[in-house]
Coordinates of C-alpha atoms in Angstrom, one line a residue:
M4 CA 157.3 103.8 39.5
K5 CA 154.4 101.1 41.2
Y6 CA 156.4 98.6 39.2
F7 CA 159.4 98.9 39.9
L8 CA 158.9 99.2 43.4
T9 CA 156.8 95.4 43.6
L10 CA 160.1 93.6 42.5
S11 CA 162.3 95.7 44.3
L12 CA 160.7 93.8 46.9
L13 CA 162.2 90.5 45.4
I14 CA 165.9 90.2 47.4
G15 CA 164.0 90.9 50.6
S16 CA 161.5 87.9 50.3
F17 CA 163.7 85.5 50.5
M18 CA 168.0 84.1 52.2
V19 CA 170.1 84.1 49.5
F20 CA 172.5 80.7 48.6
G21 CA 175.3 82.5 48.0
Q22 CA 177.6 80.5 45.8
L23 CA 175.8 76.8 44.8
N24 CA 177.3 74.7 42.5
V25 CA 173.7 72.6 41.2
D26 CA 176.1 70.2 39.3
S27 CA 177.5 69.1 42.5
L28 CA 174.6 69.0 44.3
E29 CA 172.7 67.1 41.4
T30 CA 175.4 64.0 41.5
I31 CA 174.9 64.3 45.6
I32 CA 171.3 63.0 45.9
P33 CA 171.3 60.2 48.0
A34 CA 169.6 57.1 46.1
Q35 CA 167.5 56.3 48.9
A36 CA 164.1 59.0 50.7
D37 CA 165.8 60.5 53.4
T38 CA 165.7 63.8 55.1
Q39 CA 168.7 64.0 53.5
Q40 CA 167.7 63.7 50.1
V41 CA 164.6 66.2 50.5
N42 CA 166.4 68.4 51.6
L43 CA 169.0 68.7 48.9
L44 CA 166.0 68.5 46.6
N45 CA 164.3 71.9 48.4
K46 CA 167.8 72.7 48.2
L47 CA 167.6 72.8 44.0
A48 CA 164.5 73.7 43.8
F49 CA 165.1 77.2 46.2
Y50 CA 168.3 77.7 43.6
H51 CA 166.0 77.8 40.6
W52 CA 163.1 80.5 41.4
N53 CA 165.1 83.7 39.7
K54 CA 166.7 81.3 37.0
S55 CA 164.2 78.6 35.9
P56 CA 160.7 78.2 37.9
D57 CA 160.1 75.5 36.1
K58 CA 163.1 72.8 37.8
G59 CA 162.7 75.0 40.8
I60 CA 158.9 73.7 40.2
A61 CA 160.5 70.0 39.7
Y62 CA 162.5 69.6 42.2
A63 CA 160.7 70.2 45.0
E64 CA 157.5 68.5 43.8
R65 CA 159.7 65.7 44.5
A66 CA 161.5 66.8 47.7
R67 CA 157.2 67.5 48.5
A68 CA 155.6 63.6 47.4
I69 CA 159.7 62.3 49.1
A70 CA 158.1 63.7 52.6
K71 CA 155.5 62.9 53.0
K72 CA 156.5 59.2 52.3
I73 CA 158.8 59.3 55.0
N74 CA 156.9 61.5 57.3
Y75 CA 159.4 64.6 57.2
R76 CA 156.5 67.4 58.3
K77 CA 159.3 70.3 58.0
G78 CA 160.9 69.0 55.1
E79 CA 157.8 68.9 53.3
A80 CA 156.3 72.6 54.2
R81 CA 159.7 73.6 52.2
A82 CA 159.2 71.9 49.4
L83 CA 154.9 73.3 49.2
K84 CA 156.8 76.7 50.4
C85 CA 159.5 76.2 47.6
I86 CA 157.0 75.7 45.3
G87 CA 154.8 78.5 46.2
V88 CA 158.0 81.0 45.2
N89 CA 158.8 79.1 42.0
Y90 CA 155.2 80.1 41.1
W91 CA 155.1 83.8 42.9
A92 CA 158.2 84.6 40.3
M93 CA 156.7 82.9 37.4
G94 CA 153.3 84.9 38.5
V95 CA 150.8 82.9 39.3
Y96 CA 150.0 84.1 42.4
D97 CA 146.4 81.9 43.1
K98 CA 149.1 79.0 43.4
A99 CA 152.0 81.1 45.5
N100 CA 149.5 81.8 47.4
T101 CA 147.7 78.8 48.0
Y102 CA 151.2 76.6 48.8
V103 CA 152.9 79.4 50.7
F104 CA 149.3 79.1 53.3
D105 CA 149.7 75.3 53.2
A106 CA 153.4 75.3 54.0
L107 CA 152.5 77.9 57.2
K108 CA 150.0 75.5 58.4
I109 CA 152.3 72.7 58.8
Y110 CA 154.9 75.3 60.3
E111 CA 152.4 76.2 62.6
D112 CA 151.2 73.6 64.0
L113 CA 155.3 72.4 64.4
D114 CA 155.3 75.4 66.3
Y115 CA 158.8 75.8 63.7
K116 CA 159.1 80.0 64.6
R117 CA 161.7 80.3 61.5
G118 CA 159.5 77.9 59.1
I119 CA 156.9 80.3 60.1
K120 CA 158.0 83.7 59.7
S121 CA 159.7 82.9 56.9
S122 CA 156.5 82.0 55.6
L123 CA 154.5 85.1 56.5
N124 CA 157.1 87.0 54.6
N125 CA 156.7 84.9 51.5
I126 CA 152.5 85.7 51.8
G127 CA 152.9 88.9 51.8
I128 CA 155.7 89.3 49.5
I129 CA 151.9 87.9 47.1
Y130 CA 149.9 90.0 48.5
S131 CA 152.1 93.0 47.7
S132 CA 152.2 91.4 44.3
T133 CA 149.2 91.9 43.5
K134 CA 148.1 95.4 44.8
K135 CA 146.4 94.3 48.2
Y136 CA 149.6 96.7 50.7
E137 CA 147.0 96.3 53.7
E138 CA 147.8 92.5 53.4
A139 CA 150.7 92.0 52.5
I140 CA 151.7 94.7 55.7
T141 CA 150.5 92.7 58.3
Y142 CA 151.8 89.5 56.6
F143 CA 154.8 91.7 56.9
M144 CA 154.8 93.1 59.9
K145 CA 153.8 89.6 62.1
A146 CA 156.9 88.8 60.5
K147 CA 159.6 91.4 61.8
Q148 CA 158.1 90.8 65.1
L149 CA 159.3 86.8 64.8
A150 CA 162.4 88.0 63.7
I151 CA 162.2 90.9 66.8
E152 CA 161.5 87.9 69.2
M153 CA 164.6 85.9 68.3
N154 CA 167.1 88.2 67.5
D155 CA 166.9 87.8 64.4
I156 CA 168.6 90.2 61.7
Y157 CA 169.3 89.4 58.6
S158 CA 165.9 88.4 59.1
Q159 CA 164.7 91.9 59.8
V160 CA 166.8 93.7 57.4
N161 CA 164.4 91.6 54.5
H162 CA 160.9 92.7 56.0
N163 CA 162.4 96.5 56.6
N164 CA 162.7 96.2 53.1
N165 CA 159.1 95.2 52.1
I166 CA 157.2 97.1 55.1
G167 CA 159.2 100.3 52.6
G168 CA 158.9 99.2 49.4
L169 CA 154.6 99.3 50.6
Y170 CA 155.1 102.3 51.4
S171 CA 156.8 103.2 48.3
D172 CA 153.8 101.8 46.2
L173 CA 151.3 104.2 48.8
E174 CA 154.4 107.3 47.6
N175 CA 154.8 107.7 51.0
Y176 CA 158.6 107.9 50.3
E177 CA 160.3 109.5 53.7
K178 CA 158.4 106.6 54.9
A179 CA 159.3 103.9 53.0
L180 CA 163.2 105.6 53.3
E181 CA 162.5 105.9 56.7
Y182 CA 162.4 101.6 56.9
Y183 CA 165.4 101.5 54.3
N184 CA 168.0 103.0 56.9
I185 CA 167.2 101.8 59.6
N186 CA 168.7 98.4 57.9
I187 CA 172.0 100.5 56.3
E188 CA 172.2 100.9 60.5
L189 CA 171.4 96.9 61.1
S190 CA 174.5 96.0 58.3
K191 CA 176.3 98.4 61.1
V192 CA 175.7 95.5 63.9
E193 CA 175.6 92.1 61.6
N194 CA 177.4 91.0 57.9
V195 CA 174.2 91.4 56.1
E196 CA 175.9 92.4 52.9
N197 CA 174.6 90.3 50.8
I198 CA 171.3 91.3 50.9
I199 CA 171.3 94.7 51.8
Y200 CA 171.4 95.5 48.0
S201 CA 167.7 95.2 47.7
S202 CA 167.5 98.4 50.1
Y203 CA 169.2 100.0 47.5
S204 CA 167.6 99.7 45.0
N205 CA 164.7 100.3 46.9
M206 CA 166.6 103.8 48.4
G207 CA 166.9 104.6 44.4
V208 CA 162.9 104.5 43.5
C209 CA 162.3 106.2 46.3
L210 CA 164.8 109.4 46.3
M211 CA 164.3 109.6 42.5
M212 CA 160.9 110.0 42.9
L213 CA 161.6 112.9 45.9
G214 CA 163.8 114.7 43.0
R215 CA 167.3 113.5 44.9
D216 CA 168.4 112.3 41.2
E217 CA 172.1 112.4 41.8
E218 CA 172.0 110.4 44.9
A219 CA 169.0 108.1 43.5
L220 CA 171.7 106.6 40.6
Q221 CA 173.6 105.7 42.5
Y222 CA 172.2 104.0 44.9
M223 CA 170.4 101.6 41.6
V224 CA 173.9 101.8 40.2
K225 CA 175.4 99.6 43.7
A226 CA 172.0 97.5 43.9
Y227 CA 172.6 96.1 40.0
E228 CA 175.4 95.5 39.8
A229 CA 175.2 94.3 43.2
N230 CA 172.7 91.8 41.5
L231 CA 175.3 90.8 38.8
S232 CA 177.7 89.9 40.5
A233 CA 175.0 87.6 43.4
G234 CA 174.3 86.0 39.8
N235 CA 170.8 87.0 41.4
T236 CA 169.0 87.3 36.8
H237 CA 165.4 88.1 38.1
Q238 CA 166.6 90.7 40.6
A239 CA 169.8 91.9 38.2
A240 CA 166.7 92.7 35.4
S241 CA 163.8 94.5 37.3
S242 CA 167.7 96.9 38.8
A243 CA 168.3 97.0 34.3
D244 CA 164.8 98.1 34.5
Q245 CA 165.2 100.7 37.1
L246 CA 167.6 102.3 34.8
G247 CA 166.6 102.1 31.9
T248 CA 163.2 104.7 32.5
F249 CA 165.4 106.3 35.3
Y250 CA 167.5 107.8 32.0
F251 CA 164.4 107.3 29.8
D252 CA 162.7 109.8 31.4
R253 CA 165.9 111.7 31.7
D254 CA 165.6 112.0 27.8
K255 CA 168.8 109.7 28.0
L256 CA 168.1 107.4 25.3
I257 CA 171.6 106.0 24.2
E258 CA 171.9 104.8 28.1
A259 CA 167.6 103.6 28.2
Y260 CA 168.3 101.7 25.3
K261 CA 171.7 99.9 27.2
Y262 CA 169.8 98.8 30.4
Y263 CA 166.9 98.2 28.4
K264 CA 168.4 96.2 26.4
K265 CA 170.2 94.1 29.5
A266 CA 167.1 94.0 31.4
E267 CA 165.2 92.1 28.3
Q268 CA 169.1 89.4 28.3
L269 CA 168.5 88.5 31.9
A270 CA 164.3 88.3 32.1
I271 CA 164.7 85.9 29.2
E272 CA 167.1 84.0 31.3
S273 CA 165.1 83.7 34.4
Q274 CA 161.7 83.4 33.0
A275 CA 160.7 86.2 34.2
L276 CA 156.9 86.8 32.8
E277 CA 156.4 90.1 33.9
Q278 CA 159.5 91.5 34.1
L279 CA 159.9 90.7 30.9
N280 CA 156.1 91.9 29.9
W281 CA 157.1 95.5 31.4
V282 CA 161.0 95.6 29.4
H283 CA 159.0 94.9 26.4
K284 CA 156.5 97.7 26.8
N285 CA 159.3 100.1 28.1
L286 CA 161.3 98.9 24.7
A287 CA 157.9 99.5 22.7
N288 CA 158.1 103.4 23.8
Y289 CA 161.3 104.2 22.9
Y290 CA 161.0 102.8 19.7
V291 CA 158.5 105.1 19.8
T292 CA 160.7 107.6 21.0
V293 CA 163.5 107.5 18.4
N294 CA 161.0 107.1 15.7
D295 CA 161.4 103.4 14.4
L296 CA 158.2 102.5 14.5
Q297 CA 159.4 98.6 13.0
N298 CA 161.2 98.2 16.1
A299 CA 157.8 99.1 18.0
L300 CA 155.8 97.6 16.4
I301 CA 157.8 93.9 17.3
Y302 CA 158.0 95.5 20.9
K303 CA 154.5 95.9 21.6
D304 CA 153.5 92.9 20.2
K305 CA 156.3 91.3 22.3
Y306 CA 154.0 93.5 24.9
I307 CA 150.5 92.4 23.9
A308 CA 152.3 87.9 23.9
S309 CA 154.2 88.5 27.2
N310 CA 150.6 89.8 28.8
D311 CA 148.3 87.2 27.7
S312 CA 149.8 84.8 28.5
L313 CA 150.0 86.4 32.1
Y314 CA 146.1 88.2 31.8
N315 CA 144.3 85.7 29.8
E316 CA 141.6 86.0 30.7
R317 CA 141.7 89.5 30.1
S318 CA 144.0 89.5 26.9
S319 CA 140.8 90.4 24.7
Q320 CA 140.6 94.0 26.2
Q321 CA 144.0 94.1 26.7
M322 CA 145.4 93.7 23.1
A323 CA 142.3 96.1 22.5
E324 CA 143.5 98.4 25.0
M325 CA 147.6 98.3 23.6
R326 CA 146.2 99.1 20.1
A327 CA 144.3 102.8 21.1
Q328 CA 147.1 103.0 23.0
F329 CA 149.9 102.7 19.6
E330 CA 147.3 104.2 17.7
S331 CA 147.9 107.6 20.3
E332 CA 151.2 107.9 20.4
K333 CA 151.1 106.6 16.7
K334 CA 149.6 109.2 16.4
E335 CA 151.2 112.1 18.7
K336 CA 154.7 111.2 16.5
E337 CA 152.8 112.0 13.5
N338 CA 151.8 115.7 14.3
E339 CA 155.4 115.6 15.4
L340 CA 156.4 115.1 12.3
L341 CA 154.4 117.4 10.9
R342 CA 155.8 120.7 12.8
K343 CA 158.8 119.4 12.1
N344 CA 159.0 119.1 7.8
I345 CA 159.4 122.0 5.7
T346 CA 157.3 121.0 2.8
I347 CA 154.4 119.3 1.5
Q348 CA 155.4 117.3 -0.2
E349 CA 158.2 116.2 3.2
L350 CA 154.7 116.0 5.4
E351 CA 152.9 114.2 2.2
V352 CA 155.3 111.7 1.8
E353 CA 156.1 110.8 5.6
T354 CA 151.8 110.8 6.4
Q355 CA 151.9 108.1 3.7
M356 CA 154.8 106.1 5.1
M357 CA 152.7 105.8 8.7
L358 CA 149.8 104.9 7.2
K359 CA 151.4 101.8 5.2
N360 CA 153.1 100.4 8.3
A361 CA 150.5 101.4 11.2
F362 CA 148.1 98.9 8.1
I363 CA 150.8 96.4 8.1
G364 CA 150.4 96.8 12.4
I365 CA 145.9 96.5 12.4
S366 CA 146.5 93.6 10.3
M367 CA 149.3 91.7 11.9
L368 CA 147.0 92.3 14.9
V369 CA 143.9 90.8 14.0
L370 CA 146.2 87.7 12.8
L371 CA 147.3 86.9 15.3
M372 CA 143.5 87.6 17.3
V373 CA 141.9 85.3 15.0
L374 CA 145.0 82.8 14.9
I375 CA 144.5 82.9 19.1
L376 CA 140.4 82.1 19.1
Y377 CA 141.4 79.5 16.0
S378 CA 143.2 77.6 18.7
R379 CA 141.2 77.8 21.5
F380 CA 138.7 76.9 19.5
V381 CA 140.9 73.4 18.7
I382 CA 141.4 72.8 22.1
K383 CA 138.0 72.9 22.8
K384 CA 136.9 71.0 20.7
R385 CA 139.6 68.1 21.9
V386 CA 139.3 69.1 25.3
N387 CA 135.3 68.1 24.6
A388 CA 136.2 65.1 22.6
E389 CA 138.8 63.8 25.8
L390 CA 135.9 63.9 28.2
Q391 CA 133.5 62.5 25.8
K392 CA 136.0 59.0 26.1
K393 CA 136.1 59.3 29.5
N394 CA 132.8 60.3 30.2
K395 CA 132.2 56.7 28.5
L396 CA 134.9 54.7 30.1
I397 CA 133.8 55.2 33.9
E398 CA 130.4 54.2 32.4
E399 CA 132.2 51.0 31.6
Q400 CA 133.9 50.9 34.6
K401 CA 130.8 51.5 36.7
I402 CA 129.0 49.0 34.9
E403 CA 131.7 46.2 35.5
L404 CA 131.9 47.3 39.2
Q405 CA 128.4 47.1 39.8
E406 CA 129.0 43.4 38.3
T407 CA 131.8 43.1 40.4
N408 CA 129.9 43.4 44.4
Q409 CA 126.9 41.7 43.1
T410 CA 129.4 39.3 42.5
L411 CA 131.2 39.9 46.5
R412 CA 127.8 40.0 47.5
E413 CA 127.2 36.3 46.6
Q414 CA 130.7 34.7 47.7
H415 CA 129.9 36.9 50.4
D416 CA 126.8 34.3 51.6
Q417 CA 128.8 31.8 50.8
L418 CA 131.2 32.0 53.0
K419 CA 128.7 33.2 55.7
I420 CA 126.9 29.4 55.3
L421 CA 130.4 28.0 54.9
N422 CA 131.3 29.3 57.9
A423 CA 128.5 28.4 59.4
T424 CA 129.3 24.7 58.9
K425 CA 132.4 24.8 60.1
D426 CA 132.0 26.5 63.8
K427 CA 129.8 23.2 63.7
F428 CA 132.1 21.1 62.7
F429 CA 134.2 22.1 65.3
A430 CA 131.2 21.6 68.3
I431 CA 130.9 18.7 67.5
I432 CA 134.6 17.8 66.8
S433 CA 135.5 19.7 70.3
H434 CA 132.3 17.7 72.5
D435 CA 132.4 13.7 71.0
L436 CA 136.6 13.5 70.2
R437 CA 136.8 15.1 73.8
G438 CA 134.1 12.8 75.5
S439 CA 136.1 9.7 73.8
F440 CA 139.6 10.8 75.1
H441 CA 138.7 11.2 78.6
A442 CA 136.9 7.9 78.9
I443 CA 140.7 5.5 77.0
I444 CA 142.6 8.5 79.9
G445 CA 141.1 7.5 82.3
F446 CA 140.3 3.7 81.9
T447 CA 143.7 3.2 80.7
D448 CA 144.3 5.1 84.0
I449 CA 143.0 2.7 85.9
L450 CA 144.4 0.1 85.2
V451 CA 148.0 0.9 84.6
D452 CA 147.2 2.4 88.5
D453 CA 145.7 -1.5 89.2
K454 CA 148.4 -4.0 91.2
N455 CA 145.6 -5.7 91.5
N456 CA 144.7 -7.4 87.7
H457 CA 147.8 -9.6 87.5
L458 CA 149.1 -7.8 84.1
K459 CA 151.9 -9.4 82.0
S460 CA 154.5 -7.0 81.5
E461 CA 154.4 -6.4 78.1
E462 CA 150.9 -5.5 78.3
R463 CA 150.8 -3.2 81.3
D464 CA 154.1 -1.4 79.1
L465 CA 151.4 -1.5 76.2
L466 CA 149.0 -0.2 78.4
E467 CA 151.0 2.3 79.1
E468 CA 152.1 3.1 76.0
I469 CA 148.0 3.7 74.9
N470 CA 147.4 5.4 77.9
K471 CA 150.9 8.2 76.8
S472 CA 148.9 8.2 72.9
A473 CA 146.2 9.3 73.9
V474 CA 147.1 12.0 76.2
H475 CA 149.5 13.4 73.4
T476 CA 146.5 12.8 71.7
H477 CA 144.1 15.0 73.8
K478 CA 146.6 17.6 74.0
L479 CA 147.1 17.4 70.8
L480 CA 143.1 17.7 69.5
E481 CA 142.8 20.7 72.6
N482 CA 145.5 22.6 70.9
L483 CA 143.7 22.5 68.0
L484 CA 140.4 23.5 68.9
T485 CA 142.0 26.5 70.7
W486 CA 144.0 27.1 67.9
A487 CA 140.1 27.2 65.6
Q488 CA 138.5 29.3 68.0
S489 CA 141.4 31.9 68.1
Q490 CA 141.1 32.3 64.1
T491 CA 137.9 32.0 63.8
G492 CA 136.8 34.4 66.4
Q493 CA 135.3 32.9 68.7
L494 CA 138.0 33.8 71.4
V495 CA 136.6 36.6 73.5
I496 CA 139.7 38.2 74.7
K497 CA 138.9 39.5 78.4
K498 CA 141.4 41.2 80.3
Q499 CA 141.7 42.2 84.0
Y500 CA 145.2 42.9 86.0
L501 CA 146.6 40.0 87.1
N502 CA 149.6 39.1 90.0
I503 CA 152.1 37.3 88.1
K504 CA 152.8 35.3 90.3
Q505 CA 149.8 33.4 90.7
L506 CA 149.4 33.5 87.1
V507 CA 152.3 31.3 86.8
E508 CA 152.3 29.5 89.7
G509 CA 148.5 28.2 88.7
S510 CA 149.4 27.8 84.8
I511 CA 152.2 25.3 85.3
Q512 CA 150.5 23.5 88.0
P513 CA 149.2 21.0 85.5
Y514 CA 153.1 20.7 84.3
L515 CA 154.9 20.3 87.8
I516 CA 154.8 16.2 88.1
N517 CA 156.1 15.9 83.8
A518 CA 159.5 17.8 86.2
S519 CA 159.3 16.0 89.7
T520 CA 159.4 13.0 86.6
K521 CA 162.6 14.1 85.5
N522 CA 163.6 15.7 88.6
I523 CA 163.5 18.7 87.0
N524 CA 164.4 21.8 88.7
I525 CA 161.8 24.2 88.2
K526 CA 162.1 28.5 90.0
L527 CA 160.2 31.4 90.6
D528 CA 161.8 34.5 89.3
M529 CA 159.4 37.5 90.2
A530 CA 158.3 40.3 92.0
D531 CA 155.2 39.4 94.5
D532 CA 153.7 42.3 93.2
L533 CA 154.5 42.9 89.7
M534 CA 150.8 42.5 88.1
L535 CA 149.8 42.3 84.6
N536 CA 146.4 43.6 82.6
L537 CA 145.9 40.1 80.8
D538 CA 143.2 37.7 79.5
R539 CA 143.6 34.8 82.2
N540 CA 142.9 32.1 79.6
T541 CA 144.9 32.6 76.8
A542 CA 147.9 33.9 79.5
S543 CA 148.0 30.4 81.2
T544 CA 147.8 29.0 77.7
F545 CA 150.5 30.4 76.5
I546 CA 152.7 30.3 80.3
G547 CA 151.8 26.4 80.4
N548 CA 152.7 25.6 77.0
L549 CA 156.0 27.2 77.3
V550 CA 157.5 26.0 80.3
N551 CA 155.9 22.4 78.9
N552 CA 158.0 23.0 76.4
A553 CA 160.5 23.9 78.9
I554 CA 160.2 20.3 80.3
K555 CA 159.8 18.4 77.0
F556 CA 163.6 19.3 75.3
T557 CA 165.0 19.8 79.6
G558 CA 167.3 16.6 80.4
N559 CA 166.6 15.0 83.5
N560 CA 167.8 17.1 86.9
G561 CA 167.9 19.9 84.7
D562 CA 167.1 23.5 85.4
I563 CA 164.5 26.0 84.4
T564 CA 164.0 29.7 85.5
I565 CA 160.9 31.7 85.2
R566 CA 162.0 35.4 85.5
A567 CA 160.0 38.4 85.5
K568 CA 160.5 42.7 85.2
E569 CA 159.3 45.4 84.9
L570 CA 161.2 47.7 81.7
N571 CA 159.0 51.4 80.8
E572 CA 155.9 50.6 79.5
A573 CA 155.8 47.0 79.8
V574 CA 156.3 43.5 81.9
E575 CA 159.8 41.1 80.3
L576 CA 158.9 37.0 81.3
R577 CA 161.6 34.6 80.4
V578 CA 161.2 31.1 80.7
I579 CA 164.7 30.1 81.0
D580 CA 166.0 26.4 80.6
T581 CA 169.3 23.5 80.3
G582 CA 167.9 21.5 78.2
I583 CA 169.1 20.4 74.3
G584 CA 168.4 23.4 72.3
M585 CA 167.9 24.2 69.2
Q586 CA 169.8 24.6 65.5
P587 CA 169.2 27.8 64.1
D588 CA 167.8 26.2 61.1
V589 CA 164.7 25.0 63.9
V590 CA 164.4 28.2 65.8
E591 CA 163.7 30.1 61.9
K592 CA 160.6 27.7 61.7
L593 CA 159.4 27.6 65.4
F594 CA 156.8 30.4 64.7
R595 CA 155.6 29.6 61.0
I596 CA 152.3 27.8 60.4
E597 CA 153.4 26.4 57.2
K598 CA 157.2 25.4 58.8
T599 CA 155.7 23.6 62.1
V600 CA 157.9 21.2 63.3
S601 CA 158.2 18.6 66.0
T602 CA 161.2 17.3 68.1
K603 CA 161.7 14.5 70.4
G604 CA 162.4 15.8 73.8
T605 CA 165.0 14.5 76.1
N606 CA 162.8 11.0 77.3
N607 CA 161.1 10.8 72.9
E608 CA 158.1 13.1 74.3
A609 CA 156.2 13.6 71.4
G610 CA 154.6 16.8 70.3
T611 CA 153.2 18.2 66.9
G612 CA 154.9 21.8 67.1
L613 CA 151.2 23.2 67.7
G614 CA 151.9 24.7 71.1
L615 CA 154.2 27.6 69.9
L616 CA 151.7 28.8 67.4
L617 CA 149.1 29.0 70.0
C618 CA 152.1 31.4 72.2
K619 CA 152.4 33.1 69.3
E620 CA 149.2 33.3 68.7
F621 CA 147.4 33.8 72.4
I622 CA 150.4 36.7 73.1
E623 CA 150.3 38.8 70.3
K624 CA 146.3 38.7 71.3
N625 CA 147.1 40.4 75.0
G626 CA 149.2 43.1 72.9
G627 CA 152.4 41.3 73.2
E628 CA 155.1 39.5 70.7
I629 CA 157.2 36.6 71.8
S630 CA 161.4 35.6 70.5
V631 CA 163.4 32.6 71.0
V632 CA 167.6 32.6 71.9
S633 CA 168.9 29.0 71.6
T634 CA 172.3 26.9 71.6
V635 CA 172.7 23.8 71.0
N636 CA 173.5 21.3 74.0
K637 CA 173.1 24.5 76.0
G638 CA 169.7 25.8 76.7
S639 CA 167.3 27.8 75.5
E640 CA 165.0 31.1 76.1
F641 CA 161.3 32.5 75.0
I642 CA 161.6 35.7 75.6
V643 CA 157.6 37.6 76.7
V644 CA 157.6 41.4 76.0
L645 CA 153.9 42.4 77.2
P646 CA 152.7 45.7 77.7
K647 CA 151.4 46.6 81.1
D648 CA 148.5 48.6 80.5

């Protein structure tokens, strides 16, 4: 009777869905990967565990993949648990245990008590299914303690069912009844009618084992009808099998057959292989009892086949044991027939018929074993051939990978040479061109400022243009070399805590003459003690460039405001001008090197568009980000957000 006790634990293991419209759930699953999609897939996976576990596993695997993709850990844990539940329903206990333990680990990391409690209970169920009763009791007790702490009466009923079931398996029926009676009392406190029928089934078995048949039958029927009404075909199959065995043990063969056939139908419908295995055995025993040896042999074969599916490694041994048991039962029946027959003639006829049937049965069993062995041989041969193909492919890929690695090493050496050449080229440009531009700018400054050189107006204008061109080209060269340094990794960022106001004042100093020429008012709006962790050189460069850009595009008598304020974990720096502003298509291209644009300033100042690229590069190297808001003829606002640390 332990078998019935083990399966009677099913309904106490998990929360019941109630009435669920599967078709409507499948139609409302959103196409986009999100938590709602994961939750609906997990609901479908759980719904199928006692109907079609293969579908349940497929839904749960989909939910698990999406949950991992969007980092929804609670949904991932739920999917792992659903996979374990469906494998348990199919009798694949090792896989079931692995998946539920993985779910438990995630729930513990999240400190999600409801998930921890459910996983502990499921682990206890799996251990009880493999007759590891001590481990099962340990996990059930842990789950029950959590349920008490959470004042979760619904779960307490489940755990009491499971603990009582283990005491039943250990044949301590009085102790088991204590836990089931606790559930009856709990059901008076809270409505748990949809799961209390598990206690009915378990109480029926305990009462039957204690010889209280009338009470036992009452609870068994109550459990069977409740399972059917709730659509729990897996549990209904177990309850029907219980009733069949109850009647069979009391020689009420008509009632036993009726419930055994219902149990078979329900077990097939719910894909409950272990339950079906036992139903086949019970039907075989029934047919032997009613002297229908042909059907007895058929169901004995079904029992062997289903048992082989569940326990493949021990299939040969189990079939041998079943043949021996069948022969023993057949011999027993022959002796019974011998005692009942009146004449020697009738005895001989009956004996010959029995021998013939036995020969046919043994021949069929032998043929089945030969077919199984041959099938395994063919599969093994096919697998070996596939492995050889894969090994050959791996070897070819290994050779190809070695050749690719050699090519990459050669290309790496070439790149090192090219990088060295490029660095030397930039060094030459930096040294020679800078010197030349300093000379040109210096000489033209002297000639323009010298009032005694008697230059003509046209000549002086030409010198001023040469001077401006040289200054502009020198600025372009500086920006190019600085940008090149950042791209080649030569630019070293050394952060330190700097006073923002002092840094801004120093950074804009070189550009104040240009602002003064256009009578532009520059205002600083920031606290005197505001500090920020920055690299001084790159910070000074991007602040100066932003202010110079604002001066360039602000008309005479305009205003520029440099504002800084603290955010939660950052500092926001804004450069606001009252200049000519920009069209949206120009704003979109500002920080993209492949679409760099250059626009004349309000006094026809030339530009390259490289300055803003440098700003973006240096701001990002300091861990910040830049954005811009601009309105044509109203001005622009460059917004820089930098982390405090």
